[in-house]
C-alpha positions as a Python dict, from the first residue, in 0.01 Angstrom:
ca = {
    (1, 'M'): (0, 0, 0),
    (2, 'L'): (-220, 77, 301),
    (3, 'L'): (-383, 430, 345),
    (4, 'A'): (-261, 429, 698),
    (5, 'D'): (99, 453, 545),
    (6, 'L'): (22, 762, 349),
    (7, 'A'): (-188, 897, 664),
    (8, 'R'): (111, 860, 892),
    (9, 'T'): (373, 1000, 657),
    (10, 'S'): (154, 1302, 566),
    (11, 'Q'): (126, 1365, 959),
    (12, 'E'): (530, 1337, 969),
    (13, 'V'): (574, 1574, 683),
    (14, 'A'): (335, 1848, 802),
    (15, 'A'): (526, 1823, 1171),
    (16, 'T'): (862, 1918, 1008),
    (17, 'S'): (960, 2261, 873),
    (18, 'A'): (1261, 2133, 690),
    (19, 'R'): (1239, 2080, 334),
    (20, 'S'): (1515, 1835, 306),
    (21, 'R'): (1331, 1621, 575),
    (22, 'K'): (995, 1634, 379),
    (23, 'T'): (1161, 1532, 94),
    (24, 'A'): (1324, 1248, 257),
    (25, 'L'): (1003, 1121, 439),
    (26, 'L'): (822, 1123, 101),
    (27, 'A'): (1129, 963, -84),
    (28, 'E'): (1110, 655, 174),
    (29, 'L'): (740, 619, 119),
    (30, 'L'): (760, 634, -257),
    (31, 'G'): (1056, 421, -260),
    (32, 'R'): (835, 130, -140),
    (33, 'L'): (672, 138, -488),
    (34, 'R'): (967, 54, -693),
    (35, 'G'): (918, -219, -971),
    (36, 'A'): (653, -250, -1244),
    (37, 'T'): (399, -416, -1021),
    (38, 'E'): (422, -194, -740),
    (39, 'S'): (444, 128, -954),
    (40, 'T'): (90, 90, -1092),
    (41, 'E'): (-16, 238, -746),
    (42, 'A'): (238, 528, -770),
    (43, 'P'): (12, 785, -983),
    (44, 'V'): (-244, 783, -688),
    (45, 'V'): (-7, 781, -393),
    (46, 'V'): (203, 1063, -533),
    (47, 'T'): (-108, 1275, -633),
    (48, 'Y'): (-227, 1224, -285),
    (49, 'L'): (96, 1337, -128),
    (50, 'A'): (66, 1634, -363),
    (51, 'G'): (-246, 1705, -186),
    (52, 'R'): (-479, 1614, -480),
    (53, 'L'): (-727, 1382, -592),
    (54, 'P'): (-688, 1194, -948),
    (55, 'Q'): (-1043, 1239, -1005),
    (56, 'G'): (-1053, 1607, -926),
    (57, 'R'): (-1383, 1731, -796),
    (58, 'I'): (-1593, 1457, -699),
    (59, 'G'): (-1906, 1648, -614),
    (60, 'V'): (-1873, 1624, -223),
    (61, 'G'): (-1877, 1947, -14),
    (62, 'W'): (-1804, 2013, 364),
    (63, 'T'): (-2163, 1928, 463),
    (64, 'S'): (-2109, 1576, 368),
    (65, 'F'): (-1862, 1562, 692),
    (66, 'A'): (-2089, 1743, 925),
    (67, 'Q'): (-2194, 1402, 1119),
    (68, 'P'): (-1889, 1220, 1252),
    (69, 'V'): (-1844, 878, 1160),
    (70, 'Q'): (-1721, 604, 1411),
    (71, 'P'): (-1385, 513, 1275),
    (72, 'A'): (-1223, 159, 1228),
    (73, 'G'): (-1039, -11, 1504),
    (74, 'R'): (-756, -114, 1274),
    (75, 'P'): (-608, -16, 934),
    (76, 'T'): (-713, -249, 636),
    (77, 'L'): (-780, 29, 353),
    (78, 'T'): (-553, 13, 57),
    (79, 'V'): (-473, 272, -172),
    (80, 'R'): (-637, 104, -460),
    (81, 'Q'): (-965, 47, -240),
    (82, 'V'): (-1000, 428, -166),
    (83, 'D'): (-926, 522, -537),
    (84, 'A'): (-1181, 287, -638),
    (85, 'A'): (-1450, 414, -403),
    (86, 'L'): (-1361, 783, -468),
    (87, 'T'): (-1392, 707, -830),
    (88, 'A'): (-1742, 544, -781),
    (89, 'I'): (-1837, 865, -577),
    (90, 'A'): (-1721, 1092, -878),
    (91, 'A'): (-1944, 873, -1109),
    (92, 'V'): (-2278, 920, -924),
    (93, 'R'): (-2511, 1113, -1134),
    (94, 'G'): (-2910, 1189, -1150),
    (95, 'P'): (-3173, 1232, -916),
    (96, 'G'): (-3073, 1164, -530),
    (97, 'A'): (-2690, 1196, -639),
    (98, 'Q'): (-2618, 1393, -337),
    (99, 'A'): (-2752, 1159, -104),
    (100, 'E'): (-2595, 836, -264),
    (101, 'R'): (-2258, 1022, -272),
    (102, 'R'): (-2307, 1095, 120),
    (103, 'A'): (-2380, 731, 169),
    (104, 'R'): (-2104, 582, -33),
    (105, 'L'): (-1872, 843, 168),
    (106, 'T'): (-1991, 732, 496),
    (107, 'E'): (-1916, 381, 405),
    (108, 'L'): (-1572, 460, 298),
    (109, 'L'): (-1482, 664, 625),
    (110, 'A'): (-1643, 393, 854),
    (111, 'A'): (-1359, 159, 720),
    (112, 'A'): (-1100, 405, 811),
    (113, 'T'): (-919, 465, 1127),
    (114, 'A'): (-920, 810, 1301),
    (115, 'P'): (-583, 927, 1140),
    (116, 'E'): (-702, 783, 803),
    (117, 'Q'): (-1051, 971, 821),
    (118, 'E'): (-851, 1293, 911),
    (119, 'F'): (-623, 1237, 598),
    (120, 'L'): (-916, 1162, 388),
    (121, 'I'): (-1150, 1453, 488),
    (122, 'R'): (-826, 1688, 426),
    (123, 'L'): (-762, 1541, 100),
    (124, 'I'): (-1124, 1564, -23),
    (125, 'G'): (-1157, 1903, 103),
    (126, 'G'): (-831, 2040, -54),
    (127, 'E'): (-684, 2112, 277),
    (128, 'V'): (-368, 1898, 314),
    (129, 'R'): (-117, 2178, 408),
    (130, 'Q'): (164, 1954, 470),
    (131, 'G'): (432, 2159, 263),
    (132, 'A'): (444, 1845, 22),
    (133, 'L'): (295, 2012, -285),
    (134, 'D'): (427, 1945, -634),
    (135, 'A'): (759, 2089, -580),
    (136, 'V'): (852, 1873, -292),
    (137, 'A'): (676, 1564, -433),
    (138, 'V'): (884, 1606, -744),
    (139, 'D'): (1197, 1618, -537),
    (140, 'A'): (1097, 1300, -343),
    (141, 'L'): (1023, 1108, -652),
    (142, 'A'): (1359, 1190, -821),
    (143, 'A'): (1531, 1076, -494),
    (144, 'A'): (1324, 765, -480),
    (145, 'G'): (1368, 684, -863),
    (146, 'G'): (1734, 765, -870),
    (147, 'A'): (1700, 1039, -1126),
    (148, 'E'): (1780, 1414, -1117),
    (149, 'P'): (1525, 1645, -999),
    (150, 'A'): (1548, 1853, -1314),
    (151, 'Q'): (1480, 1540, -1529),
    (152, 'V'): (1171, 1474, -1327),
    (153, 'R'): (1050, 1813, -1355),
    (154, 'R'): (1103, 1832, -1747),
    (155, 'A'): (904, 1482, -1775),
    (156, 'V'): (616, 1621, -1538),
    (157, 'M'): (578, 1963, -1736),
    (158, 'L'): (572, 1743, -2078),
    (159, 'G'): (364, 1468, -1969),
    (160, 'G'): (97, 1660, -1797),
    (161, 'T'): (66, 1460, -1491),
    (162, 'L'): (298, 1380, -1177),
    (163, 'G'): (137, 1051, -1163),
    (164, 'A'): (230, 924, -1505),
    (165, 'V'): (601, 1028, -1455),
    (166, 'A'): (596, 845, -1090),
    (167, 'E'): (468, 512, -1266),
    (168, 'A'): (732, 516, -1535),
    (169, 'L'): (1004, 617, -1318),
    (170, 'L'): (930, 386, -1020),
    (171, 'G'): (850, 90, -1257),
    (172, 'H'): (1119, 117, -1530),
    (173, 'G'): (1399, 355, -1374),
    (174, 'P'): (1534, 693, -1490),
    (175, 'D'): (1572, 595, -1861),
    (176, 'A'): (1193, 571, -1886),
    (177, 'L'): (1164, 966, -1850),
    (178, 'A'): (1307, 1013, -2211),
    (179, 'E'): (966, 893, -2308),
    (180, 'F'): (820, 1231, -2197),
    (181, 'R'): (885, 1487, -2474),
    (182, 'L'): (698, 1768, -2621),
    (183, 'T'): (428, 1623, -2851),
    (184, 'V'): (191, 1828, -3072),
    (185, 'G'): (-172, 1742, -2925),
    (186, 'R'): (-65, 1691, -2571),
    (187, 'P'): (-89, 1985, -2366),
    (188, 'V'): (208, 2081, -2136),
    (189, 'L'): (196, 2258, -1819),
    (190, 'P'): (217, 2634, -1859),
    (191, 'M'): (508, 2846, -1736),
    (192, 'L'): (399, 3061, -1454),
    (193, 'A'): (533, 3390, -1290),
    (194, 'H'): (635, 3501, -972),
    (195, 'T'): (543, 3847, -829),
    (196, 'A'): (735, 4172, -810),
    (197, 'K'): (603, 4466, -611),
    (198, 'S'): (672, 4725, -909),
    (199, 'V'): (802, 4720, -1280),
    (200, 'E'): (1104, 4920, -1133),
    (201, 'E'): (1170, 4613, -922),
    (202, 'A'): (1131, 4366, -1206),
    (203, 'L'): (1366, 4541, -1428),
    (204, 'D'): (1643, 4549, -1158),
    (205, 'R'): (1596, 4178, -1094),
    (206, 'L'): (1598, 4055, -1461),
    (207, 'G'): (1821, 4279, -1649),
    (208, 'P'): (1747, 4282, -2051),
    (209, 'C'): (1387, 4195, -2084),
    (210, 'V'): (1041, 4249, -2255),
    (211, 'V'): (745, 4412, -2068),
    (212, 'D'): (415, 4226, -2187),
    (213, 'E'): (65, 4326, -2102),
    (214, 'K'): (-94, 4098, -1856),
    (215, 'L'): (-420, 4035, -2018),
    (216, 'D'): (-728, 4012, -1781),
    (217, 'G'): (-859, 3680, -1994),
    (218, 'I'): (-848, 3310, -1986),
    (219, 'R'): (-504, 3099, -2047),
    (220, 'I'): (-497, 2901, -2331),
    (221, 'Q'): (-255, 2662, -2501),
    (222, 'V'): (-308, 2597, -2875),
    (223, 'H'): (-176, 2287, -3045),
    (224, 'R'): (-226, 2257, -3445),
    (225, 'D'): (-124, 1955, -3647),
    (226, 'G'): (-236, 2017, -4005),
    (227, 'P'): (-602, 2094, -3985),
    (228, 'E'): (-650, 1948, -3636),
    (229, 'V'): (-660, 2199, -3354),
    (230, 'H'): (-682, 2156, -3000),
    (231, 'V'): (-735, 2422, -2728),
    (232, 'H'): (-652, 2377, -2360),
    (233, 'T'): (-687, 2575, -2061),
    (234, 'R'): (-431, 2636, -1788),
    (235, 'T'): (-545, 2299, -1583),
    (236, 'L'): (-526, 2116, -1939),
    (237, 'E'): (-877, 2105, -1989),
    (238, 'E'): (-969, 2092, -2357),
    (239, 'I'): (-1221, 2323, -2461),
    (240, 'T'): (-1184, 2334, -2822),
    (241, 'D'): (-1545, 2317, -2910),
    (242, 'R'): (-1621, 2618, -2717),
    (243, 'L'): (-1379, 2831, -2905),
    (244, 'P'): (-1413, 2821, -3285),
    (245, 'E'): (-1265, 3157, -3336),
    (246, 'V'): (-953, 3035, -3175),
    (247, 'V'): (-942, 2710, -3399),
    (248, 'A'): (-1020, 2964, -3711),
    (249, 'A'): (-711, 3176, -3612),
    (250, 'A'): (-488, 2888, -3542),
    (251, 'R'): (-567, 2731, -3903),
    (252, 'A'): (-469, 3056, -4071),
    (253, 'L'): (-109, 3077, -3945),
    (254, 'P'): (153, 2969, -4195),
    (255, 'A'): (276, 2653, -4030),
    (256, 'R'): (189, 2301, -4040),
    (257, 'Q'): (253, 2213, -3670),
    (258, 'L'): (235, 2464, -3381),
    (259, 'V'): (212, 2501, -3007),
    (260, 'L'): (129, 2814, -2899),
    (261, 'D'): (73, 2996, -2553),
    (262, 'G'): (-146, 3265, -2494),
    (263, 'E'): (-494, 3385, -2363),
    (264, 'V'): (-852, 3451, -2521),
    (265, 'I'): (-1023, 3763, -2415),
    (266, 'A'): (-1339, 3954, -2484),
    (267, 'L'): (-1237, 4315, -2642),
    (268, 'D'): (-1457, 4613, -2727),
    (269, 'A'): (-1466, 4813, -3055),
    (270, 'D'): (-1180, 4993, -2933),
    (271, 'G'): (-967, 4676, -2838),
    (272, 'R'): (-996, 4760, -2477),
    (273, 'A'): (-1065, 4448, -2218),
    (274, 'L'): (-1421, 4381, -2153),
    (275, 'P'): (-1474, 4269, -1789),
    (276, 'F'): (-1313, 3925, -1685),
    (277, 'Q'): (-1659, 3777, -1597),
    (278, 'Q'): (-1778, 3814, -1949),
    (279, 'T'): (-1487, 3632, -2084),
    (280, 'A'): (-1495, 3374, -1833),
    (281, 'G'): (-1884, 3317, -1903),
    (282, 'R'): (-1846, 3277, -2249),
    (283, 'V'): (-1543, 3029, -2227),
    (284, 'G'): (-1747, 2849, -1989),
    (285, 'S'): (-2070, 2830, -2208),
    (286, 'R'): (-2115, 2482, -2354),
    (287, 'L'): (-2492, 2550, -2489),
    (288, 'D'): (-2538, 2738, -2820),
    (289, 'V'): (-2177, 2806, -2915),
    (290, 'P'): (-2247, 2962, -3265),
    (291, 'G'): (-2489, 3188, -3073),
    (292, 'A'): (-2250, 3284, -2797),
    (293, 'T'): (-1958, 3349, -3061),
    (294, 'E'): (-2185, 3580, -3239),
    (295, 'S'): (-2315, 3782, -2928),
    (296, 'L'): (-1967, 3782, -2776),
    (297, 'P'): (-1678, 3704, -2983),
    (298, 'L'): (-1345, 3633, -2827),
    (299, 'T'): (-980, 3727, -2961),
    (300, 'P'): (-679, 3487, -2909),
    (301, 'V'): (-368, 3681, -2811),
    (302, 'F'): (-68, 3480, -2818),
    (303, 'F'): (257, 3563, -2645),
    (304, 'D'): (495, 3250, -2687),
    (305, 'L'): (581, 2987, -2908),
    (306, 'L'): (664, 2629, -2788),
    (307, 'A'): (716, 2443, -3110),
    (308, 'V'): (687, 2486, -3486),
    (309, 'D'): (699, 2245, -3763),
    (310, 'G'): (896, 1961, -3587),
    (311, 'R'): (1118, 2191, -3395),
    (312, 'E'): (1073, 2215, -3009),
    (313, 'L'): (1164, 2579, -2892),
    (314, 'L'): (1134, 2512, -2525),
    (315, 'D'): (1519, 2569, -2445),
    (316, 'L'): (1550, 2876, -2676),
    (317, 'P'): (1595, 3185, -2480),
    (318, 'T'): (1282, 3430, -2475),
    (319, 'A'): (1420, 3662, -2750),
    (320, 'E'): (1456, 3377, -2992),
    (321, 'R'): (1102, 3248, -2927),
    (322, 'H'): (948, 3578, -2957),
    (323, 'A'): (1113, 3641, -3296),
    (324, 'E'): (965, 3293, -3445),
    (325, 'L'): (618, 3408, -3294),
    (326, 'A'): (637, 3725, -3476),
    (327, 'R'): (720, 3559, -3805),
    (328, 'L'): (408, 3317, -3797),
    (329, 'V'): (154, 3533, -3594),
    (330, 'P'): (9, 3874, -3712),
    (331, 'E'): (50, 4173, -3478),
    (332, 'P'): (-335, 4179, -3400),
    (333, 'L'): (-308, 3832, -3248),
    (334, 'R'): (3, 3905, -3057),
    (335, 'V'): (37, 4051, -2684),
    (336, 'R'): (145, 4438, -2663),
    (337, 'R'): (520, 4414, -2580),
    (338, 'L'): (798, 4646, -2512),
    (339, 'P'): (1150, 4568, -2546),
    (340, 'V'): (1376, 4683, -2282),
    (341, 'P'): (1723, 4605, -2381),
    (342, 'D'): (1912, 4819, -2122),
    (343, 'P'): (1692, 4840, -1790),
    (344, 'A'): (1957, 5100, -1646),
    (345, 'D'): (1865, 5334, -1906),
    (346, 'P'): (1666, 5608, -1731),
    (347, 'A'): (1438, 5678, -2040),
    (348, 'A'): (1360, 5293, -2077),
    (349, 'R'): (1249, 5275, -1715),
    (350, 'R'): (1013, 5580, -1776),
    (351, 'A'): (879, 5402, -2090),
    (352, 'A'): (833, 5091, -1899),
    (353, 'A'): (637, 5266, -1637),
    (354, 'A'): (427, 5427, -1909),
    (355, 'F'): (354, 5117, -2094),
    (356, 'T'): (234, 4974, -1763),
    (357, 'A'): (3, 5250, -1692),
    (358, 'E'): (-124, 5224, -2054),
    (359, 'A'): (-200, 4844, -2001),
    (360, 'L'): (-400, 4932, -1669),
    (361, 'A'): (-608, 5201, -1877),
    (362, 'R'): (-652, 4942, -2142),
    (363, 'G'): (-844, 4737, -1873),
    (364, 'Q'): (-571, 4457, -1862),
    (365, 'E'): (-435, 4325, -1508),
    (366, 'G'): (-96, 4472, -1519),
    (367, 'V'): (222, 4349, -1699),
    (368, 'V'): (446, 4060, -1711),
    (369, 'V'): (830, 4117, -1721),
    (370, 'K'): (1030, 3878, -1879),
    (371, 'A'): (1417, 3797, -1924),
    (372, 'L'): (1532, 3787, -2273),
    (373, 'D'): (1782, 3487, -2202),
    (374, 'A'): (1554, 3273, -2033),
    (375, 'G'): (1402, 2948, -2161),
    (376, 'Y'): (1030, 2815, -2102),
    (377, 'T'): (1034, 2639, -1795),
    (378, 'A'): (679, 2489, -1793),
    (379, 'G'): (479, 2414, -1498),
    (380, 'R'): (683, 2625, -1264),
    (381, 'R'): (686, 2977, -1129),
    (382, 'G'): (1025, 3060, -1274),
    (383, 'A'): (1197, 3360, -1151),
    (384, 'S'): (1257, 3477, -1512),
    (385, 'W'): (895, 3594, -1542),
    (386, 'L'): (780, 3867, -1287),
    (387, 'K'): (417, 3986, -1286),
    (388, 'V'): (324, 4317, -1156),
    (389, 'K'): (-24, 4388, -1064),
    (390, 'P'): (-189, 4672, -871),
    (391, 'V'): (-309, 4565, -524),
    (392, 'H'): (-629, 4708, -408),
    (393, 'T'): (-725, 4719, -47),
    (394, 'L'): (-1030, 4780, 141),
    (395, 'D'): (-1159, 4814, 511),
    (396, 'L'): (-1448, 4579, 563),
    (397, 'V'): (-1672, 4449, 832),
    (398, 'V'): (-1664, 4065, 961),
    (399, 'L'): (-2052, 3969, 951),
    (400, 'A'): (-1985, 3603, 997),
    (401, 'A'): (-1730, 3305, 988),
    (402, 'E'): (-1753, 2937, 929),
    (403, 'W'): (-1599, 2668, 1105),
    (404, 'G'): (-1276, 2520, 953),
    (405, 'H'): (-1205, 2164, 822),
    (406, 'G'): (-910, 1970, 802),
    (407, 'R'): (-611, 2140, 996),
    (408, 'R'): (-822, 2438, 1056),
    (409, 'S'): (-1093, 2218, 1260),
    (410, 'G'): (-1237, 2399, 1551),
    (411, 'R'): (-1127, 2738, 1464),
    (412, 'L'): (-1334, 3008, 1275),
    (413, 'S'): (-1192, 3022, 940),
    (414, 'N'): (-1399, 3126, 628),
    (415, 'L'): (-1502, 3511, 683),
    (416, 'H'): (-1802, 3675, 566),
    (417, 'L'): (-1722, 4037, 443),
    (418, 'G'): (-1938, 4330, 460),
    (419, 'A'): (-1927, 4689, 335),
    (420, 'R'): (-2111, 5001, 457),
    (421, 'Q'): (-2454, 5084, 355),
    (422, 'P'): (-2606, 5451, 336),
    (423, 'D'): (-2858, 5365, 623),
    (424, 'G'): (-2538, 5225, 839),
    (425, 'S'): (-2609, 4858, 779),
    (426, 'F'): (-2358, 4634, 611),
    (427, 'A'): (-2410, 4432, 280),
    (428, 'M'): (-2224, 4126, 227),
    (429, 'L'): (-1969, 4122, -57),
    (430, 'G'): (-1835, 3755, -50),
    (431, 'K'): (-1622, 3526, 153),
    (432, 'T'): (-1262, 3472, 213),
    (433, 'F'): (-1008, 3216, 413),
    (434, 'K'): (-708, 3312, 221),
    (435, 'G'): (-409, 3485, 399),
    (436, 'L'): (-509, 3348, 743),
    (437, 'T'): (-208, 3245, 942),
    (438, 'D'): (-222, 2987, 1240),
    (439, 'A'): (-170, 3268, 1470),
    (440, 'L'): (-431, 3482, 1313),
    (441, 'L'): (-692, 3186, 1314),
    (442, 'G'): (-640, 3130, 1680),
    (443, 'W'): (-708, 3516, 1746),
    (444, 'Q'): (-988, 3567, 1537),
    (445, 'T'): (-1178, 3250, 1662),
    (446, 'E'): (-1143, 3381, 2040),
    (447, 'R'): (-1266, 3751, 1908),
    (448, 'L'): (-1548, 3638, 1686),
    (449, 'D'): (-1674, 3412, 1967),
    (450, 'E'): (-1686, 3711, 2186),
    (451, 'L'): (-1894, 3902, 1919),
    (452, 'A'): (-2122, 3621, 1823),
    (453, 'V'): (-2485, 3670, 1832),
    (454, 'E'): (-2607, 3345, 1668),
    (455, 'R'): (-2428, 3023, 1654),
    (456, 'P'): (-2584, 2805, 1357),
    (457, 'A'): (-2423, 2470, 1312),
    (458, 'W'): (-2197, 2602, 1037),
    (459, 'G'): (-2021, 2894, 1238),
    (460, 'V'): (-2120, 3237, 1402),
    (461, 'R'): (-2290, 3534, 1308),
    (462, 'V'): (-2143, 3825, 1477),
    (463, 'R'): (-2201, 4192, 1580),
    (464, 'P'): (-2064, 4387, 1292),
    (465, 'E'): (-1796, 4563, 1478),
    (466, 'L'): (-1454, 4410, 1378),
    (467, 'V'): (-1284, 4570, 1052),
    (468, 'V'): (-1024, 4375, 854),
    (469, 'E'): (-821, 4494, 586),
    (470, 'I'): (-870, 4302, 265),
    (471, 'A'): (-662, 4292, -55),
    (472, 'F'): (-840, 4206, -378),
    (473, 'D'): (-758, 4189, -753),
    (474, 'G'): (-1078, 4368, -873),
    (475, 'V'): (-1457, 4375, -839),
    (476, 'Q'): (-1714, 4205, -1023),
    (477, 'R'): (-2092, 4184, -1087),
    (478, 'S'): (-2255, 3904, -859),
    (479, 'T'): (-2616, 3805, -823),
    (480, 'R'): (-2534, 3600, -516),
    (481, 'Y'): (-2486, 3889, -297),
    (482, 'P'): (-2708, 4193, -207),
    (483, 'A'): (-2498, 4466, -327),
    (484, 'G'): (-2486, 4296, -665),
    (485, 'V'): (-2095, 4304, -641),
    (486, 'T'): (-1822, 4092, -509),
    (487, 'L'): (-1429, 4087, -476),
    (488, 'R'): (-1198, 3877, -705),
    (489, 'F'): (-908, 3690, -520),
    (490, 'A'): (-994, 3863, -179),
    (491, 'R'): (-719, 3774, 107),
    (492, 'V'): (-675, 3893, 447),
    (493, 'L'): (-389, 4148, 533),
    (494, 'R'): (-465, 4243, 886),
    (495, 'Y'): (-732, 4339, 1131),
    (496, 'R'): (-774, 4689, 1203),
    (497, 'E'): (-895, 4708, 1570),
    (498, 'D'): (-802, 5067, 1550),
    (499, 'K'): (-1088, 5157, 1334),
    (500, 'P'): (-1475, 5147, 1416),
    (501, 'A'): (-1695, 4979, 1193),
    (502, 'T'): (-1837, 5328, 1106),
    (503, 'A'): (-1498, 5387, 924),
    (504, 'A'): (-1530, 5083, 697),
    (505, 'D'): (-1563, 5128, 329),
    (506, 'T'): (-1865, 5182, 181),
    (507, 'V'): (-2084, 4973, -90),
    (508, 'E'): (-2045, 5280, -308),
    (509, 'T'): (-1669, 5252, -282),
    (510, 'V'): (-1667, 4901, -361),
    (511, 'R'): (-1877, 4968, -671),
    (512, 'A'): (-1623, 5240, -798),
    (513, 'F'): (-1369, 4950, -874),
    (514, 'L'): (-1605, 4783, -1129),
    (515, 'P'): (-1489, 4849, -1468),
    (516, 'A'): (-1639, 5143, -1652),
    (517, 'E'): (-1839, 4947, -1896),
    (518, 'I'): (-2037, 4803, -1633),
    (519, 'S'): (-2034, 5041, -1344),
    (520, 'D'): (-2377, 5266, -1299),
}
């Protein structure tokens, strides 16, 4: 298949807002890959259509696209050639690697037509915004392969990758989906949660439920088969060697086979969560694991059980899975949980609110409310899990903005955010391009252009006059920024032209959001 076919389809999909039309366009393209020979391209094609690279990160940043490359006059690049080229770029290591990757990328772009170049740049930069992410791609794959969408979704969650399921379905038909089942040792995509504005709203939407603490840790999935234990992250990366305490805890449980869902977290002597960045730093450390374990031990906390001793539990209701979990896992290693069998009971609602407040006081992110009658729908944001987290906001000042890429080309996108200092100047806290609609991108490009005082190649530096309201999940230490702090998951809510820059929040206000253990 030519890359031009994908680029054209991606453009057509982006141009329509109807999900049914998006699905039909993708299904038509995927339908060309039916058959044992053709389907070998399916893993790459369907992954591209979902907006990702099979290789993951390939070590190429946006600066690699700074110099335009003369496009080819006609399409000749095949999907296989592109995949091989990107694999080779990702494999470059050692001295001069950045220059070598850039040279190889330039060679690839020179072989692409202008529409293909645009598609490749957006794909590599994670900027494919066609509405054809996994959910639509799964429906299209089901239509192309003559299978039920629910069958494909289940196969993907158990098989781990959309590409593997695509090759099996398009190459061998719907019966091949039966090969994808829960296997101890092979990670499955974790179940995710939708958001509710409050615990009260979550109780009203779910009915009988439990309220779990939402831990401020790292999601883990633990597979045990006899003495063999494997630990995976939410993205299915294996991190077993970094977490010996998790391996030891899993081996101590009274079962031969287990698949557990939970988090790993750093706790203080009172059982209160330490700042997230300490947990993340420890999990990310590959050097001197014994020393790191001694200096900052981590605790696994489990909240679900997916399989035990040859029994698959995915389809059992929450209440039954939790009962099995409680039978096998000691209380210190289980998430704090409040059953709410009757959400209409005023006393139960008060208890849920109090439980949420206590979770926040213990340093956790919030709570997750889970319906008692729901199965475990891995890999999806099921409506039966609702997370409730406090949303913090700050009024900050825009200090600069970077030119966007892909569909944001020609518009100022990534904002540099600053807070007021005692002397009236502004300290940069970080960057964000989240939450920006097309309309807002257009408006801010014009407004920031008016405020520009410098125009480096990457964007503009502006007079610190424009106030923007930013939502964020927390504040953490950072040596990258002059105030020593940065925001977690910052996103734009709205511009506050009604506020002068002198009314923006101060660095002191921002630092007050630091967890007590590390604030001054």
